[in-house]
Coordinates of C-alpha atoms and ligand atoms in Angstrom, one line a residue:
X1 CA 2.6 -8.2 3.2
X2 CA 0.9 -10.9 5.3
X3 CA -1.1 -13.4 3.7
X4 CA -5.0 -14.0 5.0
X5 CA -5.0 -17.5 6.0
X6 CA -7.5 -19.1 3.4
X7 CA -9.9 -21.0 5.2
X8 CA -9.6 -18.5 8.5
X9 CA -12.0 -16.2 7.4
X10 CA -15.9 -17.3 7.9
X11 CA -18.7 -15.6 8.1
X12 CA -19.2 -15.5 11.4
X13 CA -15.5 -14.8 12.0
X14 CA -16.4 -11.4 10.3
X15 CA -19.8 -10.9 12.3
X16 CA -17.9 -11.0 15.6
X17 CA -14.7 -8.8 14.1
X18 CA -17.7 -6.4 13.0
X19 CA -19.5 -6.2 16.0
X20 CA -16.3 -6.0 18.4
X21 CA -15.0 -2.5 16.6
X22 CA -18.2 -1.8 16.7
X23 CA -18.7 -1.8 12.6
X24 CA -22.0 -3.7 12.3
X25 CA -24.2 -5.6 14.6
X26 CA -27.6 -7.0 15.1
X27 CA -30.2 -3.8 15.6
X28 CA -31.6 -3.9 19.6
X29 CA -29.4 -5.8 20.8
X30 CA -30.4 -5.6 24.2
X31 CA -34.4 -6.9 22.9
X32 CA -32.2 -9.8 21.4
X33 CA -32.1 -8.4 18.2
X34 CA -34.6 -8.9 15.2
X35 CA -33.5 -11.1 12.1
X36 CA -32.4 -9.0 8.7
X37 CA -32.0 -5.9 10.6
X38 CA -28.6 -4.9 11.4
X39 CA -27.4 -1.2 12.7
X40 CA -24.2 0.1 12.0
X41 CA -21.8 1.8 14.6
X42 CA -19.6 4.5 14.1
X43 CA -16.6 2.8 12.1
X44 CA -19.1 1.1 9.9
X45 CA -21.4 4.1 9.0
X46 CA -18.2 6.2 7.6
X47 CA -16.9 2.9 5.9
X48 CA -20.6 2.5 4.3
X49 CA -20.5 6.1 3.8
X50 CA -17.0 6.4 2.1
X51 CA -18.0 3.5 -0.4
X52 CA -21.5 5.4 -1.4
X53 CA -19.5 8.3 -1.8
X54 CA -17.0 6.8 -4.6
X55 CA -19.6 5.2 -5.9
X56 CA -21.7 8.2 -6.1
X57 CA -18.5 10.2 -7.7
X58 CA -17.4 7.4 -10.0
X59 CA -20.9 7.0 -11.5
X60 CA -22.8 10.0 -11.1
X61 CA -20.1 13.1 -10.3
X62 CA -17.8 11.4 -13.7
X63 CA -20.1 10.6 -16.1
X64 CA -21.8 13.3 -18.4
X65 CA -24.4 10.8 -19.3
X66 CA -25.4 10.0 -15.7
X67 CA -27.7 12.0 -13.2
X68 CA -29.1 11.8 -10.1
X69 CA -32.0 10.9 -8.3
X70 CA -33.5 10.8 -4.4
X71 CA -36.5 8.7 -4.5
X72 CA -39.4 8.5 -1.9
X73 CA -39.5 4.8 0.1
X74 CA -43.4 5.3 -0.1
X75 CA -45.2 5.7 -3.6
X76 CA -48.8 5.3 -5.5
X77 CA -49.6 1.5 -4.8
X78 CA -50.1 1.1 -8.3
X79 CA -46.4 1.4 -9.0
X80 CA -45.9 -2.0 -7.5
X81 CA -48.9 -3.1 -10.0
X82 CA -47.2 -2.2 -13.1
X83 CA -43.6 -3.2 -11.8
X84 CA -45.3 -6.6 -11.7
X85 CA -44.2 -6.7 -7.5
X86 CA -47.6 -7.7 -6.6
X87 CA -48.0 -10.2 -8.4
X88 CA -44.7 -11.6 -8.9
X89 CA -42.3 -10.9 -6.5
X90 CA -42.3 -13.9 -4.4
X91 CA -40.3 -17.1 -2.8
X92 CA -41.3 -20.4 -2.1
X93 CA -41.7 -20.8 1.6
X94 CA -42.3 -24.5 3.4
X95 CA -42.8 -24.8 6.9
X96 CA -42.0 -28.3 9.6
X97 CA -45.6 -29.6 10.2
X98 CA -43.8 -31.2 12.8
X99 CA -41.7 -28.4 14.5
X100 CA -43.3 -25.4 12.8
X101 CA -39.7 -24.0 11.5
X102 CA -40.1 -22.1 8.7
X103 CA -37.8 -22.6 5.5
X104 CA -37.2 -20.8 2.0
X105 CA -38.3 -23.8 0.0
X106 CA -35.5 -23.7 -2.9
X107 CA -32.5 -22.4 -0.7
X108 CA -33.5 -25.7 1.6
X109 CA -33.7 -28.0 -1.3
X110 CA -30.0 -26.6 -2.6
X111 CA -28.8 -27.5 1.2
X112 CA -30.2 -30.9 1.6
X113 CA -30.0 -32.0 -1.8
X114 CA -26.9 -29.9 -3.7
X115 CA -29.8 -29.3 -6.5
X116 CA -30.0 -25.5 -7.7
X117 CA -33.6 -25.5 -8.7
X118 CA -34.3 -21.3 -8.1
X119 CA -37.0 -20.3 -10.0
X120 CA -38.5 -23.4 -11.3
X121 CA -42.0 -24.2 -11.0
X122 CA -44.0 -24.4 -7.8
X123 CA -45.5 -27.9 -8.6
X124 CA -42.0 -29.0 -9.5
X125 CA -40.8 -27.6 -6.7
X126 CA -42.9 -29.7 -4.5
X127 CA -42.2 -32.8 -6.3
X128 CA -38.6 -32.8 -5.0
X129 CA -40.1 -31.1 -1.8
X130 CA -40.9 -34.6 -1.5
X131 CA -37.8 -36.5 -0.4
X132 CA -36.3 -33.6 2.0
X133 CA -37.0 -33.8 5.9
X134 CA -36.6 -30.9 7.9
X135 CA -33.2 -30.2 8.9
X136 CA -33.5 -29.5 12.5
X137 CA -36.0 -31.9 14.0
X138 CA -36.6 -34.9 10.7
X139 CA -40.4 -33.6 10.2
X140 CA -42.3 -33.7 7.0
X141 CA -42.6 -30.5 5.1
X142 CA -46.0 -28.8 4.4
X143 CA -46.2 -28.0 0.4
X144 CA -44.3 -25.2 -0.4
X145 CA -46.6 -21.7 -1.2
X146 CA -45.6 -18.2 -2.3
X147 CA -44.9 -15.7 -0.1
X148 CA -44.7 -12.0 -1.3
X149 CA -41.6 -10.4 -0.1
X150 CA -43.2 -6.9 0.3
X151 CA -43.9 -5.1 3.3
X152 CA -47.0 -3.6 3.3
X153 CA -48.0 -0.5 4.6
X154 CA -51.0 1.8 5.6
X155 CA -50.6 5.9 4.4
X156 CA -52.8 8.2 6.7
X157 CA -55.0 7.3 9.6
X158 CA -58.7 5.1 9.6
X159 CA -56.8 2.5 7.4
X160 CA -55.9 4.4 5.0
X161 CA -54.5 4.1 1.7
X162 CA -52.5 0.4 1.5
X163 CA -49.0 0.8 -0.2
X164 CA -45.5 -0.6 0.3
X165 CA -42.4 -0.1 1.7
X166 CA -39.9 0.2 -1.8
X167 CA -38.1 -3.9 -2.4
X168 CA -36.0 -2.2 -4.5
X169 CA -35.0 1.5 -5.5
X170 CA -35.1 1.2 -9.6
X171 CA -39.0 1.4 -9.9
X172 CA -39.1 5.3 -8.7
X173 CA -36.8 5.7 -11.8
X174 CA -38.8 4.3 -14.1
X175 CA -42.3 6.1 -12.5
X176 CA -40.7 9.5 -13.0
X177 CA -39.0 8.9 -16.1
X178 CA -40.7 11.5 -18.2
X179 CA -39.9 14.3 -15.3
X180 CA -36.1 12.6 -15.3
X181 CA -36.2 12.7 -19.6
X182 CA -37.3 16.8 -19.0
X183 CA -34.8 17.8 -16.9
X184 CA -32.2 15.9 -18.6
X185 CA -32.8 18.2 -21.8
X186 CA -34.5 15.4 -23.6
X187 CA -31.1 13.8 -24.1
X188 CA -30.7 10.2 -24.8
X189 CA -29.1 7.8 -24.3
X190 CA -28.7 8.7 -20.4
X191 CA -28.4 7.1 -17.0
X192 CA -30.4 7.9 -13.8
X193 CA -28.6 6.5 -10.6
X194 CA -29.9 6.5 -7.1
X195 CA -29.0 5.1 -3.8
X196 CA -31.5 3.9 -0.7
X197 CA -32.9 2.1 1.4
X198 CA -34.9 -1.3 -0.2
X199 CA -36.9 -3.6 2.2
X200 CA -37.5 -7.2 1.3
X201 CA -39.2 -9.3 4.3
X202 CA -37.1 -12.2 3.3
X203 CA -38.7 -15.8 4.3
X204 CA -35.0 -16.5 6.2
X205 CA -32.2 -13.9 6.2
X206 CA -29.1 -14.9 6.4
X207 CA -25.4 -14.8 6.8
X208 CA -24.5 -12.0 8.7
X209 CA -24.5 -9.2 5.9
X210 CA -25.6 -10.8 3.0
X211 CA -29.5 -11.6 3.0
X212 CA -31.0 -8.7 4.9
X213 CA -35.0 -7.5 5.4
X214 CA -33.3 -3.7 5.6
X215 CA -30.6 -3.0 3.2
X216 CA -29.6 -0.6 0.6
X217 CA -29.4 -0.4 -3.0
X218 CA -27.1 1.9 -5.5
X219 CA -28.7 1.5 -8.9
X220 CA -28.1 3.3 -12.9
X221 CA -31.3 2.4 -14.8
X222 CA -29.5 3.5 -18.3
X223 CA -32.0 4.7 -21.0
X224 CA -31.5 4.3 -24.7
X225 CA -32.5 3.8 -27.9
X226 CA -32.4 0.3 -29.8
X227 CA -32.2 1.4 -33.1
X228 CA -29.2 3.7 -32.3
X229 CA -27.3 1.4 -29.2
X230 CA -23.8 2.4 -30.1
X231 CA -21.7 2.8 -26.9
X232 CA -18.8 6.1 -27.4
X233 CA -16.7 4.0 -25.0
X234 CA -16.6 0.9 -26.7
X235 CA -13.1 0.6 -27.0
X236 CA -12.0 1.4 -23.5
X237 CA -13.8 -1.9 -22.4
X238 CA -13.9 -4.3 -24.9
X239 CA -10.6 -6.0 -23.9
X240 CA -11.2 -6.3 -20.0
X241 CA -11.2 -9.9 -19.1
X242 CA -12.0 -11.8 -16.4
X243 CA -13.5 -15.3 -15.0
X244 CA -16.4 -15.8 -17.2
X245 CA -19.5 -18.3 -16.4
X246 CA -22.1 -18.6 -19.1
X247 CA -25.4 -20.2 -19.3
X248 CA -24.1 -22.7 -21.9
X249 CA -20.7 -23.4 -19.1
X250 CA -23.2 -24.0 -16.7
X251 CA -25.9 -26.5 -18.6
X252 CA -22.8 -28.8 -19.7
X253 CA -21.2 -28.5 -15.8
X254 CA -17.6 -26.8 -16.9
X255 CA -16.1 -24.0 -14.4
X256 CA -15.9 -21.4 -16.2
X257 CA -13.2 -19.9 -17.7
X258 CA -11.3 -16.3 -18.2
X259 CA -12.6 -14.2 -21.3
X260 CA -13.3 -11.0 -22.3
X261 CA -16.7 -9.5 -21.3
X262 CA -16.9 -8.5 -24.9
X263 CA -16.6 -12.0 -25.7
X264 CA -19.4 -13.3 -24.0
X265 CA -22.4 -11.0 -23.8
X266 CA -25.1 -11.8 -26.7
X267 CA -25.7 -10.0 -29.6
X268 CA -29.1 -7.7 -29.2
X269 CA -29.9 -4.0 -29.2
X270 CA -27.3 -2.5 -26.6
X271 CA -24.8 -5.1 -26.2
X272 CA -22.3 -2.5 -26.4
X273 CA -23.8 -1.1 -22.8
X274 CA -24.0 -4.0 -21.6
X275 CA -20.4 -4.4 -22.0
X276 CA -19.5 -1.3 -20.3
X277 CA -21.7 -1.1 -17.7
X278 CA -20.2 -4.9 -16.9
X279 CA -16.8 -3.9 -17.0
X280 CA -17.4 -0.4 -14.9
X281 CA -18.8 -2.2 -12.0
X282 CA -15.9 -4.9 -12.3
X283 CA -13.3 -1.5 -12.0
X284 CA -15.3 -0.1 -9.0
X285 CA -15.0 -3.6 -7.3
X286 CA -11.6 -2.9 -7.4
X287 CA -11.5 0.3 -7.3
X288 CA -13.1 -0.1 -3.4
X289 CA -10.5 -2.9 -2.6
X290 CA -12.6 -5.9 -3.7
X291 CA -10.0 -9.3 -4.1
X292 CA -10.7 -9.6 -7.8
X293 CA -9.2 -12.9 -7.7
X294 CA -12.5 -14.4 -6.1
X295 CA -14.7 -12.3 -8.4
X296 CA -16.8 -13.6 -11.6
X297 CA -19.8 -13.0 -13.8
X298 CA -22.1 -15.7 -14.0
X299 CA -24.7 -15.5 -17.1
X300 CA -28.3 -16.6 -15.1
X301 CA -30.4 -19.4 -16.2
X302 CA -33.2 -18.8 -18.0
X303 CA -35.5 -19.8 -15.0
X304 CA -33.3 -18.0 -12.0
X305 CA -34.0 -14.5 -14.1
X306 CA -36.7 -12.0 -12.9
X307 CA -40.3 -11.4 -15.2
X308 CA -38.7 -8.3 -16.2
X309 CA -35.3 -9.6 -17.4
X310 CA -33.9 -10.6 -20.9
X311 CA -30.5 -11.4 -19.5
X312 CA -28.8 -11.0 -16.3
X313 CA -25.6 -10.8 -15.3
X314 CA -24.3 -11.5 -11.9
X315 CA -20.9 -10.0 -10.0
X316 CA -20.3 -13.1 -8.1
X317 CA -17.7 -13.4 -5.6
X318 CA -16.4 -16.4 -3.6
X319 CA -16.4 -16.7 0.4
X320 CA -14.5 -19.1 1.5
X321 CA -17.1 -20.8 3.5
X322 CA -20.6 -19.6 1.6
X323 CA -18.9 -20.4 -2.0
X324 CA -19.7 -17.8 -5.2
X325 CA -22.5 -15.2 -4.4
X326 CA -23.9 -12.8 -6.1
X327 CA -23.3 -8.9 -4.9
X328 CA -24.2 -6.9 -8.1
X329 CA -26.5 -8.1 -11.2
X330 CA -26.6 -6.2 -14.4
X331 CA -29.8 -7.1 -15.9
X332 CA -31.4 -6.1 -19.3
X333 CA -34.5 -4.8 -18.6
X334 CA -35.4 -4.2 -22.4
X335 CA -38.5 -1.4 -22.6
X336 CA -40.6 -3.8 -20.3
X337 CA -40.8 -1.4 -17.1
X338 CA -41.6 1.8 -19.1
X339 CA -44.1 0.2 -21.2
X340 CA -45.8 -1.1 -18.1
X341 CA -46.2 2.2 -16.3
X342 CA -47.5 3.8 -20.1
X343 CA -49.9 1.2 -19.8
X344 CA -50.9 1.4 -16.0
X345 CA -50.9 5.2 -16.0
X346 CA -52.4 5.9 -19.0
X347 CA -50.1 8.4 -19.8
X348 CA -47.8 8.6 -23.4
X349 CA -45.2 10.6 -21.5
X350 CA -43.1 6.9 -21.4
X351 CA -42.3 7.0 -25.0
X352 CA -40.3 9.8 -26.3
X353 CA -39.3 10.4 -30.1
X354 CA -36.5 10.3 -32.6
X355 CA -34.9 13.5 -34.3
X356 CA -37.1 12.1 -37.4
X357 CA -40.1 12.3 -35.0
X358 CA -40.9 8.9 -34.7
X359 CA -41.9 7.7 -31.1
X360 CA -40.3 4.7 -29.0
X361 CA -39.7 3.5 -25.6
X362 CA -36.2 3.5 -24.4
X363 CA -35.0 0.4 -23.5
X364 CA -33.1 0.1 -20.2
X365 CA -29.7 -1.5 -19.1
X366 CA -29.5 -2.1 -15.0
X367 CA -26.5 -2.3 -13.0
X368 CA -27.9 -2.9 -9.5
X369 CA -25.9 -3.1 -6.3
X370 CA -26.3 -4.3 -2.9
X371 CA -24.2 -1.6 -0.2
X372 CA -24.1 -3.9 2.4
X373 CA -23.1 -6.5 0.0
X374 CA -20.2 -4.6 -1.3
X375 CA -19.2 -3.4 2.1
X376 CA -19.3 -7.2 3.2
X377 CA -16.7 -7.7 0.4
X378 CA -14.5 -5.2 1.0
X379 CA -14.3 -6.7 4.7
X380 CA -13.7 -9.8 3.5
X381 CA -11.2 -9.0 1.2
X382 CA -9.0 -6.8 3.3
X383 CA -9.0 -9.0 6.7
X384 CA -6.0 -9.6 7.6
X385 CA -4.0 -11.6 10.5
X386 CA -1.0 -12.6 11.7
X387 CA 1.3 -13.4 15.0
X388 CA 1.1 -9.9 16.0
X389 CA -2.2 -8.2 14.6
X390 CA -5.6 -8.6 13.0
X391 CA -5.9 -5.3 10.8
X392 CA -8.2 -4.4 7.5
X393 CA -6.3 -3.4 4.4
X394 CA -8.9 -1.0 3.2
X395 CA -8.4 1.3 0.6
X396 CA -7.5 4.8 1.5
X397 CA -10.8 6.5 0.2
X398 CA -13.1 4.3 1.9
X399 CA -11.5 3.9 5.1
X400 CA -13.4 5.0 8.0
X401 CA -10.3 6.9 9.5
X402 CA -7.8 8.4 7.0
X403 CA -5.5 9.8 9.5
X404 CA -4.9 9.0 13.0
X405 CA -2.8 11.3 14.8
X406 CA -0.9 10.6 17.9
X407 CA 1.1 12.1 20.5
X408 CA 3.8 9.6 21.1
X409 CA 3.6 10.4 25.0
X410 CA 0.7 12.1 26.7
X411 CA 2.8 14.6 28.6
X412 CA 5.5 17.4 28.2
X413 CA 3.2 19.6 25.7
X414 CA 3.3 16.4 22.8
X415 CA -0.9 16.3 23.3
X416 CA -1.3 20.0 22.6
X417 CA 1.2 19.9 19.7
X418 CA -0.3 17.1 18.1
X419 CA -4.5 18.5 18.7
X420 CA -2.9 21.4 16.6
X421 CA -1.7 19.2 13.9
X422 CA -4.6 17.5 14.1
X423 CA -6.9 20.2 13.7
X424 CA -5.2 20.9 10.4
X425 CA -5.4 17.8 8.8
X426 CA -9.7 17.2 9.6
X427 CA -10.1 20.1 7.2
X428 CA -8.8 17.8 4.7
X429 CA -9.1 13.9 5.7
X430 CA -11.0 11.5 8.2
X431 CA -8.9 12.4 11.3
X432 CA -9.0 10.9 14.9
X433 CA -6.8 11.8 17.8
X434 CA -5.8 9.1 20.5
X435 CA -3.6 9.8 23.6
X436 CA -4.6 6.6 25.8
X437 CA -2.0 3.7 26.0
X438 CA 1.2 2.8 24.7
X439 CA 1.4 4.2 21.3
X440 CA 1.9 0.4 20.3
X441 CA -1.4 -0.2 21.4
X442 CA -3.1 2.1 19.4
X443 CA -1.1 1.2 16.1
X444 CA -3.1 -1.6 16.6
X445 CA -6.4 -0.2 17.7
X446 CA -5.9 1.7 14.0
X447 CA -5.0 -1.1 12.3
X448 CA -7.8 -2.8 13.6
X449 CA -10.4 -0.5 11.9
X450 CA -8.4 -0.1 8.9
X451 CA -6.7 3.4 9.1
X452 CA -4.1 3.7 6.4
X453 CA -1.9 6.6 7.9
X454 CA -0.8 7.5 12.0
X455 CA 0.9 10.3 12.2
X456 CA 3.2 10.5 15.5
X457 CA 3.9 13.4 17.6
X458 CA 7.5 12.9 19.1
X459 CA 9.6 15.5 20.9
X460 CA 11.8 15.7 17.8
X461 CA 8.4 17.1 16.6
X462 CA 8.7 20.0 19.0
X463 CA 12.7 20.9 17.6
X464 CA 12.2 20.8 14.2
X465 CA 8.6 20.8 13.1
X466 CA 8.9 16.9 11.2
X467 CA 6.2 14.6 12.6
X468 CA 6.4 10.6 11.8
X469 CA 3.6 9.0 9.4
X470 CA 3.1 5.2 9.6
X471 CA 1.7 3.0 7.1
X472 CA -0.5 0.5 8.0
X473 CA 0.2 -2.4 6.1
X474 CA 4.1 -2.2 5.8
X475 CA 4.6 -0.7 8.8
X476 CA 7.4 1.2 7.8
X477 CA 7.7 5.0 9.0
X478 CA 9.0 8.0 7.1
X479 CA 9.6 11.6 8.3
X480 CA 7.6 14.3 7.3
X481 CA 7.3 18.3 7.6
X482 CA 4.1 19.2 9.1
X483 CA 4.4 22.1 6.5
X484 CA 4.0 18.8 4.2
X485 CA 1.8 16.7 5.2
X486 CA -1.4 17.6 3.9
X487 CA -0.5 17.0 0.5
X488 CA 2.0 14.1 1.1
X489 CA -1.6 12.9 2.6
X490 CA -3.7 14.1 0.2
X491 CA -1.2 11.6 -2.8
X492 CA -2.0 8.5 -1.1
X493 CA -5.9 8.8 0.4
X494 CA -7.5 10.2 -3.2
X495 CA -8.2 8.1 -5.6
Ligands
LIG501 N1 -33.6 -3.5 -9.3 C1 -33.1 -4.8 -9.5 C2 -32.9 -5.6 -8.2 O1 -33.3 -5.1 -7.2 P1 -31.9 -7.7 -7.2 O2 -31.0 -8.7 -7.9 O3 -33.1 -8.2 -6.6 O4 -32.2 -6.7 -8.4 C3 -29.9 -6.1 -6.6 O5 -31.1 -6.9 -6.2 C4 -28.8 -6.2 -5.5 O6 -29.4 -5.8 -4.3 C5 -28.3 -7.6 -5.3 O7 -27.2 -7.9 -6.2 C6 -27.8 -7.5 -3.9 O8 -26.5 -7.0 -3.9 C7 -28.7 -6.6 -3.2 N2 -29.7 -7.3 -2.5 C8 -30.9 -7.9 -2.9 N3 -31.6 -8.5 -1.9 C9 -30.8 -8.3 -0.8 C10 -31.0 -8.7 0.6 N4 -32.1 -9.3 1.0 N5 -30.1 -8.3 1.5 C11 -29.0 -7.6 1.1 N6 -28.8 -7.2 -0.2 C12 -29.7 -7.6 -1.1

């Protein structure tokens, strides 16, 4: 298979790749866009689909212990009160007195300076503020502030009631826990998952994909109980290994190294779950065609982690030209979210009791991804060029076309035969037919967008029923039956 050429690939490589087959590009673009809003064409919104889809099946559809939930984007204000949003949820933000550019204060810092100093201390912050210049023009910075990252909202007319638009989709989880705990049959321990839109009005969004003001989240808040945290499926993940950073790797400046996630995760109520839910999002990576050899989990610093967490694990994975970034983070969110709406709410329905009777709050394990994140890895990782093409390796299930089918000539009855084979196969797979050009030309306009499978209509076809299917990354072509190609198909695209 052809390698990628390391170092090819950049970000804004992909961005133009994207926006040329039409898989992602800037919203309105025609207005000139608008920063962190990005619209996604018709490759791109089956890709995104197809990866929701697995994700939805591999979580929710495959797990007992997991069920579902649909969320509203608008709730009770007081939500983001109790979730600690309000007050809390917030970047630094400095701006050019000179120029009037406007800069997240500790990405900027990290730029100039190579100093990682996310989450400390504003007055701290603005001590090292100090001896940085903004980049583009050589101005002094204003102090750095907070800025909260919320988009605010009215609800109803004559300025009515003032709520948000959702920064992430895990609080209307933990709101309606008690209606979730009811309809689960009261059983614990037990995972609600949900995917949706999150809107974060990020200070400077960035990087194509990656820092976004629209983007959406896939997220299991998993409930249980600390004093009985024992995980059934233990032994299926305790010996997965893979590039480990912890926080003690990272305060004496060593790279990491490969271990088992069992190894490294601390000892407190649910490590177990921590565990597995680490090592189930590390086999959906791949499962979705992530390059697991630029994937690790970093341990955060004490002072990167949110108010709510204990400990957070990050899914990191490295771009050639941005260097290791985070796409999922696994965070322990202890009973901090549940006791905080008993306390805001006023209602007792948060805690729930033991067979003995006695009442607790269930603590919480959160595996929380970002879609466009994971879709921007998957690109990454199956981009692919050489002297003769540029095509995406994707993964059967999450490609955007599963079958193309193709009349080798457009003439002497091969379109007609090949619309009827056709016509079979969308029952079953993601099918599109193409008759215009050399049927060179639109190997390549498949390969291009990722399709795993054409299937050629040749006037052999017409004497004996057998059709030809190509596949993509080998090139190589085997006959087939028509009689047999749904379920020759159907081996290779289901996972
Ligand atoms: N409920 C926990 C939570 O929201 P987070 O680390 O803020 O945690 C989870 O976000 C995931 O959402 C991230 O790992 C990332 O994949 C995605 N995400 C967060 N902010 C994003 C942004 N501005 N643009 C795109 N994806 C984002």
């Amino acid at each position: 298979m052809p390698e990628r050429r390391e170092r090819g690939l950049n970000i804004r490589k992909l961005a133009d790749f994207c926006s040329k087959t039409g898989i992602a590009f800037p919203t309105a673009e025609e207005y000139g866009g608008l920063s962190g809003f990005y619209d996604w064409g018709p490759r791109g919104s089956q890709l995104k689909k197809g990866v929701k889809d697995v994700w939805w099946s591999y979580f929710v559809e495959r797990k007992e212990f997991v069920v579902g939930l649909d969320g509203s984007i608008v709730t009770h204000p007081r939500v983001w009160e109790a979730s600690g949003h309000v007050d809390e949820f917030h970047d630094p933000v400095t701006r050019c007195s000179s120029c009037g550019r406007v800069y997240r204060a500790d990405h900027l810092v990290e730029e100039v300076l190579g100093k990682n100093v996310e989450g400390i201390e504003l007055e701290e912050l603005n001590r090292v503020l100090r001896d940085v210049r903004c980049p583009a023009c050589g101005g002094e910075l204003e102090e750095a502030s907070y800025f909260n990252l919320m988009f605010e909202t009215e609800v109803g007319p004559y300025g009515g009631v003032k709520s948000y638009l959702r920064p992430e989709t895990a609080q209307l989880i933990f709101v309606d826990f008690p209606r979730l705990y009811i309809a689960n049959r009261k059983r614990m321990p037990f995972g609600v998952a949900q995917i949706g839109k999150a809107f974060r009005n990020e200070i400077s969004p960035r990087n194509f994909l990656f820092r976004l003001r629209e983007f959406e989240q896939m997220e299991i808040e998993f409930f249980f109980d600390p004093e009985d945290d024992s995980c059934p499926y233990y032994h299926e993940v305790a010996d997965y290994e893979v590039l480990t950073l912890t926080v003690e790797d990272q305060e004496k400046g060593r790279e990491g190294e490969v271990r088992k996630v069992s190894e490294v995760v601390a000892d407190y109520p649910g490590r177990e779950w921590m565990v597995y839910w680490i090592v189930e999002s590390l086999r959906f990576f791949e499962l979705v065609g992530v390059d697991m050899e630029r994937i690790r989990i970093r341990q955060q610093l004490p002072e990167e982690r949110a108010h709510y967490s204990a400990d957070t694990w990050d899914v990191e994975f490295r771009f050639d030209d941005l260097g290791w970034k985070e796409i999922e983070g696994i965070a322990h969110r202890t009973d901090y979210d549940l006791k905080r709406h008993r306390e805001f709410s006023g209602s007792e329905k948060y805690a729930v009791k033991r067979e003995d009777g006695t009442p607790f709050i269930p603590w919480v394990i959160e595996p929380s991804w970002g879609v466009e994140r994971t879709v921007l890895t998957i690109l990454y990782s199956s981009y692919r060029e050489d002297e003769k093409r540029t095509y995406l390796a994707l993964k059967p299930w999450v490609a955007p076309v599963q079958v193309a089918v193709l009349p080798l000539v457009a003439k002497d009855g091969l379109p007609e035969k090949a619309r009827e084979v056709a016509e079979v196969l969308r029952k079953h797979f993601r099918v599109e037919y193409d008759e215009k050009g050399s049927v060179g030309r639109r190997y390549r306009r498949q390969d291009e967008i990722g399709t795993p499978y054409a299937v050629t209509v040749d006037y052999q076809t017409l004497e004996d029923a057998t059709v030809t299917v190509r596949e993509r990354d080998t090139m190589e072509q085997v006959r087939v039956e028509i009689g047999e190609l749904v379920s020759y198909l159907r081996e290779r695209v289901t996972w």
